[in-house]
């Protein structure tokens, strides 16, 4: 996750909630991508570090547990950069120019100069981020599938050039002759989570409900939330399936509340204010325990930093082992090797 600062409900529903579940099913590495943040925000780096810490606090608040997963900041494990450099040597330019988000983002973020090497190479850095842990799966949304596919192509190309069994290697590898596995995208169905204006929840639209919003703020934001436009008057029937508040209910409310919403909205038996109040109740129930967990780390930020340091050390160990395999397969190990005897002519 990029170091964007405090997270909102969209980040929670779209990724974080799933990550919390996955900690018990997989050996998970979660990192805050501060170098990725630089690909678009390179001109002002003054907030990057604090933004990273804010992301970490929200992760801990949401239930990521350092005993069940590894959490760290990307730049604290510089092996990512070394692998990125090596991958950049073998990745054809055309592959990067074809990545759909490259064109799309350059057009959408017109206020920044994105004609940089770092921005174009963003997916190569992502490939290094994934492959340095020899990841089997990457939990992503639809929009990131193309990046995982590119990662697979880079892994394939690397394995083709530098087979693990080549060049008199002594090590044996878990993957038959390949340094890298080809990771799979683990597509997670993410429910539609609209912002207060009905568009996708996003900081750039100013329509977010933050995980740190106190109860009165949540209630106030809900009050201003758009509803089914068919309900102009209290007596007009509505449809929760086309109402952003209805979408919130579907994610956060109990079956009983959902039944009341469905029935009351369609029969004009309830008002939108009442309905929004129930949605706010459900949201507050989810957010309050998170905010209590967050407070422990806000009061003692050193605790959170210690988690990061331990996570970086654990991630570094795995990354070091991979880099040894990588260098060896390329015939560039850091170890002394005695000169080879000259080849004798037959
Ligand atoms: S009653 Fe609820 S679901 Fe129906 S339009 Fe109003 S806010 Fe939306």
mmCIF file of N, CA, C and O and ligand atoms in Angstrom, residues 227-228 231 238-240 243 245-246 249 261 265 270-272 275-276, ligand 1:
data_model
loop_
_atom_site.group_PDB
_atom_site.id
_atom_site.type_symbol
_atom_site.label_atom_id
_atom_site.label_comp_id
_atom_site.label_asym_id
_atom_site.label_seq_id
_atom_site.Cartn_x
_atom_site.Cartn_y
_atom_site.Cartn_z
ATOM 1 N N UNK A 227 -28.499 10.327 -1.769
ATOM 2 C CA UNK A 227 -29.392 9.165 -1.665
ATOM 3 C C UNK A 227 -30.004 8.891 -3.043
ATOM 4 O O UNK A 227 -29.646 9.548 -4.027
ATOM 5 N N UNK A 228 -30.926 7.925 -3.076
ATOM 6 C CA UNK A 228 -31.644 7.636 -4.324
ATOM 7 C C UNK A 228 -32.369 8.917 -4.762
ATOM 8 O O UNK A 228 -33.232 9.419 -4.031
ATOM 9 N N UNK A 231 -36.175 9.705 -4.349
ATOM 10 C CA UNK A 231 -36.847 10.071 -3.095
ATOM 11 C C UNK A 231 -36.731 11.581 -2.864
ATOM 12 O O UNK A 231 -35.960 12.046 -2.028
ATOM 13 N N UNK A 238 -38.323 4.616 -2.565
ATOM 14 C CA UNK A 238 -36.954 4.600 -3.103
ATOM 15 C C UNK A 238 -36.463 3.180 -3.325
ATOM 16 O O UNK A 238 -37.238 2.228 -3.202
ATOM 17 N N UNK A 239 -35.188 3.077 -3.641
ATOM 18 C CA UNK A 239 -34.608 1.768 -3.923
ATOM 19 C C UNK A 239 -33.176 1.719 -3.368
ATOM 20 O O UNK A 239 -32.279 2.391 -3.896
ATOM 21 N N UNK A 240 -32.946 0.932 -2.313
ATOM 22 C CA UNK A 240 -31.605 0.875 -1.703
ATOM 23 C C UNK A 240 -30.534 0.389 -2.681
ATOM 24 O O UNK A 240 -29.349 0.664 -2.484
ATOM 25 N N UNK A 243 -28.941 3.412 -4.165
ATOM 26 C CA UNK A 243 -28.641 4.473 -3.197
ATOM 27 C C UNK A 243 -27.295 4.202 -2.526
ATOM 28 O O UNK A 243 -27.058 3.105 -2.019
ATOM 29 N N UNK A 245 -26.225 5.114 0.296
ATOM 30 C CA UNK A 245 -26.418 4.730 1.708
ATOM 31 C C UNK A 245 -26.803 3.247 1.765
ATOM 32 O O UNK A 245 -26.358 2.496 2.657
ATOM 33 N N UNK A 246 -27.595 2.816 0.798
ATOM 34 C CA UNK A 246 -27.964 1.397 0.702
ATOM 35 C C UNK A 246 -26.711 0.525 0.555
ATOM 36 O O UNK A 246 -26.618 -0.544 1.160
ATOM 37 N N UNK A 249 -25.134 0.106 3.888
ATOM 38 C CA UNK A 249 -25.884 -0.868 4.694
ATOM 39 C C UNK A 249 -25.504 -2.288 4.318
ATOM 40 O O UNK A 249 -25.319 -3.145 5.179
ATOM 41 N N UNK A 261 -34.418 -1.613 6.123
ATOM 42 C CA UNK A 261 -34.093 -0.619 5.088
ATOM 43 C C UNK A 261 -34.825 -0.971 3.789
ATOM 44 O O UNK A 261 -35.488 -0.126 3.179
ATOM 45 N N UNK A 265 -37.673 1.602 2.791
ATOM 46 C CA UNK A 265 -37.312 2.503 1.693
ATOM 47 C C UNK A 265 -38.280 2.308 0.529
ATOM 48 O O UNK A 265 -38.837 3.279 -0.002
ATOM 49 N N UNK A 270 -39.942 4.711 5.831
ATOM 50 C CA UNK A 270 -38.917 5.383 6.654
ATOM 51 C C UNK A 270 -38.398 6.607 5.901
ATOM 52 O O UNK A 270 -38.522 6.682 4.677
ATOM 53 N N UNK A 271 -37.820 7.520 6.651
ATOM 54 C CA UNK A 271 -37.198 8.687 6.013
ATOM 55 C C UNK A 271 -35.710 8.432 5.827
ATOM 56 O O UNK A 271 -35.120 7.584 6.514
ATOM 57 N N UNK A 272 -35.098 9.175 4.928
ATOM 58 C CA UNK A 272 -33.658 8.977 4.671
ATOM 59 C C UNK A 272 -32.822 9.337 5.897
ATOM 60 O O UNK A 272 -31.786 8.728 6.153
ATOM 61 N N UNK A 275 -32.768 6.379 8.120
ATOM 62 C CA UNK A 275 -31.991 5.324 7.471
ATOM 63 C C UNK A 275 -30.491 5.609 7.574
ATOM 64 O O UNK A 275 -29.687 4.720 7.847
ATOM 65 N N UNK A 276 -30.125 6.875 7.387
ATOM 66 C CA UNK A 276 -28.706 7.249 7.491
ATOM 67 C C UNK A 276 -28.206 7.086 8.930
ATOM 68 O O UNK A 276 -27.042 6.748 9.155
HETATM 69 S S1 LIG B 1 -34.291 5.334 2.763
HETATM 70 FE FE1 LIG B 1 -32.144 4.812 2.925
HETATM 71 S S2 LIG B 1 -31.736 3.457 1.195
HETATM 72 FE FE2 LIG B 1 -33.670 4.524 0.797
HETATM 73 S S3 LIG B 1 -33.074 6.303 -0.426
HETATM 74 FE FE3 LIG B 1 -33.167 6.948 1.719
HETATM 75 S S4 LIG B 1 -31.094 6.695 2.429
HETATM 76 FE FE4 LIG B 1 -31.270 5.541 0.547
#
